[in-house]
Tab-separated table of C-alpha atoms in Angstrom:
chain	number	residue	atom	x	y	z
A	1	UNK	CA	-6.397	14.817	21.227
A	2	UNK	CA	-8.992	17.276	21.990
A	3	UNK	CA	-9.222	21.373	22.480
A	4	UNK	CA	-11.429	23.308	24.012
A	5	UNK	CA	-11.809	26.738	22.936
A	6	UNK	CA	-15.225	27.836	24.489
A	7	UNK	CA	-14.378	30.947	26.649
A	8	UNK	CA	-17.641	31.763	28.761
A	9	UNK	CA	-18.141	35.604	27.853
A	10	UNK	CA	-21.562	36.373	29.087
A	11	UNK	CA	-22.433	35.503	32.774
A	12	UNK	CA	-25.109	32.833	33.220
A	13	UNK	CA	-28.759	34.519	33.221
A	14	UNK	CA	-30.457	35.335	36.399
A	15	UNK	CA	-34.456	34.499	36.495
A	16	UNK	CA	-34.842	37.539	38.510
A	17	UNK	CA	-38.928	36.411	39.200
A	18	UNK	CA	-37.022	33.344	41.203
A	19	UNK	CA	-34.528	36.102	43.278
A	20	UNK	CA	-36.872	36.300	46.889
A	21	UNK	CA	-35.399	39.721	47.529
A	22	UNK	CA	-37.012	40.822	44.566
A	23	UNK	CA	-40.456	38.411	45.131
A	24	UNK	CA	-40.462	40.694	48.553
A	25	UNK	CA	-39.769	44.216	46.572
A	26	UNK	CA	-42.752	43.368	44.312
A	27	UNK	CA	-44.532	42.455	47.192
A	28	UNK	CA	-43.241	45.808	48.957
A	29	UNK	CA	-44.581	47.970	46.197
A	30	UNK	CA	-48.261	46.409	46.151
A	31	UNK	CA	-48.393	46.982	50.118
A	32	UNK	CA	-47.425	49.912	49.610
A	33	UNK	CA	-50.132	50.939	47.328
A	34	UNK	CA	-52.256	49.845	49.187
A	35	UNK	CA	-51.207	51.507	52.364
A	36	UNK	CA	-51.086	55.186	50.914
A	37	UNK	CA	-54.649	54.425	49.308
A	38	UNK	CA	-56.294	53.119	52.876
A	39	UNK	CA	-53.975	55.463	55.297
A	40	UNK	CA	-53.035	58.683	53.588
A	41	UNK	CA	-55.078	61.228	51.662
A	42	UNK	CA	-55.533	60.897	47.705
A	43	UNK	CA	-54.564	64.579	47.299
A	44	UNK	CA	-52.014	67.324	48.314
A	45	UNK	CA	-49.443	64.813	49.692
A	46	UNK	CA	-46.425	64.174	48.219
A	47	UNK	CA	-45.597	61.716	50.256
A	48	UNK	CA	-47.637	59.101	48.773
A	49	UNK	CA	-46.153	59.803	45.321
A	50	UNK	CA	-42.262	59.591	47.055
A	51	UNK	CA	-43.558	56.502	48.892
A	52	UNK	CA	-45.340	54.656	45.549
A	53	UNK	CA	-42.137	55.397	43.271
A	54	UNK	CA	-39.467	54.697	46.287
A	55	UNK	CA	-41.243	51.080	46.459
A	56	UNK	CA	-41.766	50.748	42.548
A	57	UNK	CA	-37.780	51.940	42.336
A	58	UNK	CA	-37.522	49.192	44.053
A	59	UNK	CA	-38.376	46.425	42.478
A	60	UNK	CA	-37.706	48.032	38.716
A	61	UNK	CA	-33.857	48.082	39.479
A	62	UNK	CA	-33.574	45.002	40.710
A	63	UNK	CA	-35.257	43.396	37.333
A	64	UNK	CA	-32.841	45.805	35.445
A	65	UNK	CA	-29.953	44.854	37.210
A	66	UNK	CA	-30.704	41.589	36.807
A	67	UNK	CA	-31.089	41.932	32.864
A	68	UNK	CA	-27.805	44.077	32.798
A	69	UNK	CA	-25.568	41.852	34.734
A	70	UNK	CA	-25.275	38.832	31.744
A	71	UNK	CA	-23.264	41.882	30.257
A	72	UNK	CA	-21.908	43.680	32.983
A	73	UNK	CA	-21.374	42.949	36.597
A	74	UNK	CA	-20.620	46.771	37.365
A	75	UNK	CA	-24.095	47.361	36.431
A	76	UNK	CA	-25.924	44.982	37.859
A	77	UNK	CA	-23.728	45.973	41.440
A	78	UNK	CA	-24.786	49.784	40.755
A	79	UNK	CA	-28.679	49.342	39.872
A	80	UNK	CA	-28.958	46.428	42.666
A	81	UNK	CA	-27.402	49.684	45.093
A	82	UNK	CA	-30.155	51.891	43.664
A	83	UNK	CA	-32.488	49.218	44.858
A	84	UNK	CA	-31.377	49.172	47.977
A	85	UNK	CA	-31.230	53.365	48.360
A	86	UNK	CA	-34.918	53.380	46.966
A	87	UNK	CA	-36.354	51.075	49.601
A	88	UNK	CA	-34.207	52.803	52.630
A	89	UNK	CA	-36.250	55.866	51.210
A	90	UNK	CA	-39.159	54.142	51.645
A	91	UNK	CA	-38.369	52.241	54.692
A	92	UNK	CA	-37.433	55.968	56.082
A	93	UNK	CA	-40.948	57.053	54.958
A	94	UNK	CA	-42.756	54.416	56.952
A	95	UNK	CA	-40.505	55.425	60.136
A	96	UNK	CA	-41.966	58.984	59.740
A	97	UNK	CA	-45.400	58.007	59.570
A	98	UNK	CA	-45.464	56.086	62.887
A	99	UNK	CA	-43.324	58.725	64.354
A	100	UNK	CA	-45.710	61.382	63.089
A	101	UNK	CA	-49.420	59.451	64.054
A	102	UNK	CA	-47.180	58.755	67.626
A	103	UNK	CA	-47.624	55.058	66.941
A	104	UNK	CA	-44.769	53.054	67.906
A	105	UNK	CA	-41.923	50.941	66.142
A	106	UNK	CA	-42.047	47.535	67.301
A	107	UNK	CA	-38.905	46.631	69.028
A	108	UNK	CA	-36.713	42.884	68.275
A	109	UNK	CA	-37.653	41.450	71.766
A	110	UNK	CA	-41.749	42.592	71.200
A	111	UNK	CA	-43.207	39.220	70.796
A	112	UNK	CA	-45.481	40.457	68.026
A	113	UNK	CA	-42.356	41.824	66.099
A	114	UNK	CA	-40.338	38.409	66.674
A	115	UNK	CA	-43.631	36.863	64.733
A	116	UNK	CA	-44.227	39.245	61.816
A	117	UNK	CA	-40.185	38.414	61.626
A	118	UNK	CA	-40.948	34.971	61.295
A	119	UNK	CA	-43.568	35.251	59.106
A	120	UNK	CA	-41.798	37.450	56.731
A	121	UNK	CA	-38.786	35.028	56.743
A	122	UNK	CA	-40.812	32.443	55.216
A	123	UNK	CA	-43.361	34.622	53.067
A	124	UNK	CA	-42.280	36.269	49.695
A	125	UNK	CA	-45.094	37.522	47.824
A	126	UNK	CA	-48.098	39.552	47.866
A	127	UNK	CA	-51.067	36.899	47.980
A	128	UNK	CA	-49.215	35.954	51.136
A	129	UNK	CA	-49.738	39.345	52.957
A	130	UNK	CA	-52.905	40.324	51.236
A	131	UNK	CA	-55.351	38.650	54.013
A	132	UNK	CA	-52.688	39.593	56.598
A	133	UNK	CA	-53.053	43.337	55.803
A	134	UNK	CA	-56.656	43.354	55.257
A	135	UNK	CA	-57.128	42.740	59.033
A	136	UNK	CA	-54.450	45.295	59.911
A	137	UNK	CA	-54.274	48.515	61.674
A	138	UNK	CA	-52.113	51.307	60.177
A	139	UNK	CA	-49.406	50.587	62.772
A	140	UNK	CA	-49.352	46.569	62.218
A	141	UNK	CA	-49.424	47.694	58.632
A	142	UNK	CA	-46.329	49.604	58.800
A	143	UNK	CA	-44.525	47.840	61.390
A	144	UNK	CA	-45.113	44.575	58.716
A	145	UNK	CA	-43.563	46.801	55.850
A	146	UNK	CA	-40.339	47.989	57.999
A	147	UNK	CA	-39.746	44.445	58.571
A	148	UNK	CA	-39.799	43.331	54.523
A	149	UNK	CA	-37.739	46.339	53.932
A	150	UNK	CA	-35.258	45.096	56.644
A	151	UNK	CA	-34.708	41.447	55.532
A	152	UNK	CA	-35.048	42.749	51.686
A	153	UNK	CA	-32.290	45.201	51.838
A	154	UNK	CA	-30.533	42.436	53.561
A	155	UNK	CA	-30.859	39.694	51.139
A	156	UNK	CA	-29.555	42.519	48.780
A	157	UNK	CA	-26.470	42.892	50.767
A	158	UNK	CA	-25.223	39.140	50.905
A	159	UNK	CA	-26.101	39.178	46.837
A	160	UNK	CA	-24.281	42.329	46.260
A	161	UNK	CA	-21.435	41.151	48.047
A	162	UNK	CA	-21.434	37.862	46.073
A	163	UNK	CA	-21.040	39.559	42.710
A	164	UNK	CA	-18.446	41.384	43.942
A	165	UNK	CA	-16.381	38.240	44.755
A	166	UNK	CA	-17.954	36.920	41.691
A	167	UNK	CA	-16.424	40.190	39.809
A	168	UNK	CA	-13.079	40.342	41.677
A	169	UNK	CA	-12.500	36.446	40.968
A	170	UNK	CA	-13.486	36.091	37.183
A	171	UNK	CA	-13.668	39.823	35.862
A	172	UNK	CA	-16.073	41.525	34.108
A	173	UNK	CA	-16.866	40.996	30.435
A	174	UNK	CA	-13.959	42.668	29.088
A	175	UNK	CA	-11.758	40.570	31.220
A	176	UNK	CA	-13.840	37.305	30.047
A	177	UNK	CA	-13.338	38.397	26.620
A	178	UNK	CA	-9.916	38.815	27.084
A	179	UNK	CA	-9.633	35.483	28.363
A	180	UNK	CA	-11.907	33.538	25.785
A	181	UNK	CA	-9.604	34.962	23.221
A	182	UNK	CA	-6.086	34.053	25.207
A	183	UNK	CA	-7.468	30.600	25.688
A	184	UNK	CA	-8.522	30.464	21.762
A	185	UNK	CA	-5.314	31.745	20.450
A	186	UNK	CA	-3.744	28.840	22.922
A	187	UNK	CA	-6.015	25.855	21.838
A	188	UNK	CA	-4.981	27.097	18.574
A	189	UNK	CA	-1.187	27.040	18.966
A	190	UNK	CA	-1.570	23.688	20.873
A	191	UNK	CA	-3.222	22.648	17.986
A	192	UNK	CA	-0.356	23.758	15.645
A	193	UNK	CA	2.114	22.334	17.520
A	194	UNK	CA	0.240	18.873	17.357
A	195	UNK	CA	-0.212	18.791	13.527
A	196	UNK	CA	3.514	20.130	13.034
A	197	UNK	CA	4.786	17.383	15.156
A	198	UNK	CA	2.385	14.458	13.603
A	199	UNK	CA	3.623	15.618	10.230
A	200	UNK	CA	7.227	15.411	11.334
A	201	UNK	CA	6.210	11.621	12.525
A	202	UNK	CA	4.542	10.509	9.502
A	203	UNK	CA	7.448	12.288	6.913
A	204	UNK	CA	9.804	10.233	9.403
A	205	UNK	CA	7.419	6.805	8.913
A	206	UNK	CA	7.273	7.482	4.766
A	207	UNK	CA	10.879	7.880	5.051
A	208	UNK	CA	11.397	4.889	6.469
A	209	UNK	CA	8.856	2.745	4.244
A	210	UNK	CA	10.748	4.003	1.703
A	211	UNK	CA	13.532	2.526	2.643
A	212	UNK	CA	11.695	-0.895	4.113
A	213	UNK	CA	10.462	-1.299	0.486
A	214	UNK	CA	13.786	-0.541	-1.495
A	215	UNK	CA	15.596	-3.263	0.694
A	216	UNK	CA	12.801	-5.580	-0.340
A	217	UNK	CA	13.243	-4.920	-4.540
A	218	UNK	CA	16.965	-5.461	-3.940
A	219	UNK	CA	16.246	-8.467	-2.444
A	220	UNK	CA	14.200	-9.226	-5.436
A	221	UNK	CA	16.906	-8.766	-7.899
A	222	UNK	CA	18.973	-10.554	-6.237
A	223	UNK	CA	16.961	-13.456	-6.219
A	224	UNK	CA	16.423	-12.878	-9.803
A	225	UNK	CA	19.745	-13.194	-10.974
A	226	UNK	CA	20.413	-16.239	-8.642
């Protein structure tokens, strides 16, 4: 007979360099970079600092959430949020600039959109964009970092939803603990049980040896005195 007692406490690690929402955040924050150092000025603009550390927010709580969330799934749904708020920011900050220069946000149907949509679907990391953007405009530039934020923040919606069925099905660590020690404290009483009941057998089996093997020595001495 055999008894499991392994409870799974922590949650299986997440390789958050494999995750492509993040793969597109990191490559989010290098265009970025990039695009406040060829298209805004290097001084007396704060919008290049909100638009460097919105991208870099990023991709940072993503990685932390990912770290967190073999410990705690309420964590890992919060920071993964923060994610998300940080590149709306920035997504909101690209938005004003073409609204601002009077350059225009490509539409769904624009052909050109429907490609950098494609492209972007199939592309996750920087060395991918890099000779893209070199060839760029400031308006193809931002139009191609509105799309990333777009799909990103929607990859980050289907995960976030996933860990909350994940959470709502199997609990959070306290509830895992919980059940690792229920289902320990049962193996153990099933164990019990078992050796309680094979001891009854055997006492039962000596008994009855016992008795087996006194019949036989008065059947001995009876042939003896025969």
């Amino acid at each position: 007979m055999e008894y499991n007692t392994k409870g799974k406490v922590l949650k299986k690690a997440v390789i958050w360099q494999d995750l492509y929402f993040y793969r597109k955040s990191d490559a989010l924050y290098q265009l970025t970079v990039e695009f406040c150092h060829r298209y805004l000025p290097p001084h007396g603009d704060r919008t290049v600092d909100q638009m460097v550390q919105a991208a870099r927010s990023g991709k940072q709580n993503i990685i932390e959430g990912s770290e967190d969330g073999q410990t705690s799934s309420e964590m890992e749904i919060k920071l993964i949020n923060v994610a998300r708020g940080s590149l709306q920011e920035l997504r909101h900050d690209y938005v004003d600039y073409l609204n601002t220069h009077h350059l225009p946000i490509w539409e769904v149907d624009n052909p050109r959109q429907q490609r950098l949509r494609e492209f972007c679907h199939s592309h996750n990391d920087y060395k991918d964009y890099a000779p893209l953007v070199a060839k760029m405009n400031d308006e193809e530039f931002a139009n191609l970092a509105l799309t990333l934020c777009h799909q990103t923040d929607k990859m980050m919606c289907s995960y976030i939803e996933r860990l909350e069925h994940q959470f709502v099905t199997e609990g959070g660590i306290k509830e895992r603990m919980h059940a690792a020690r229920t289902g320990y404290r049962k193996a153990q009483d099933e164990r019990f049980n078992f050796l309680e009941q094979e001891n009854k057998r055997l006492k039962e089996e000596n008994t009855k040896l016992r008795e087996e093997n006194q019949k036989l020595k008065d059947c001995l001495e009876a042939l003896r005195k025969t």
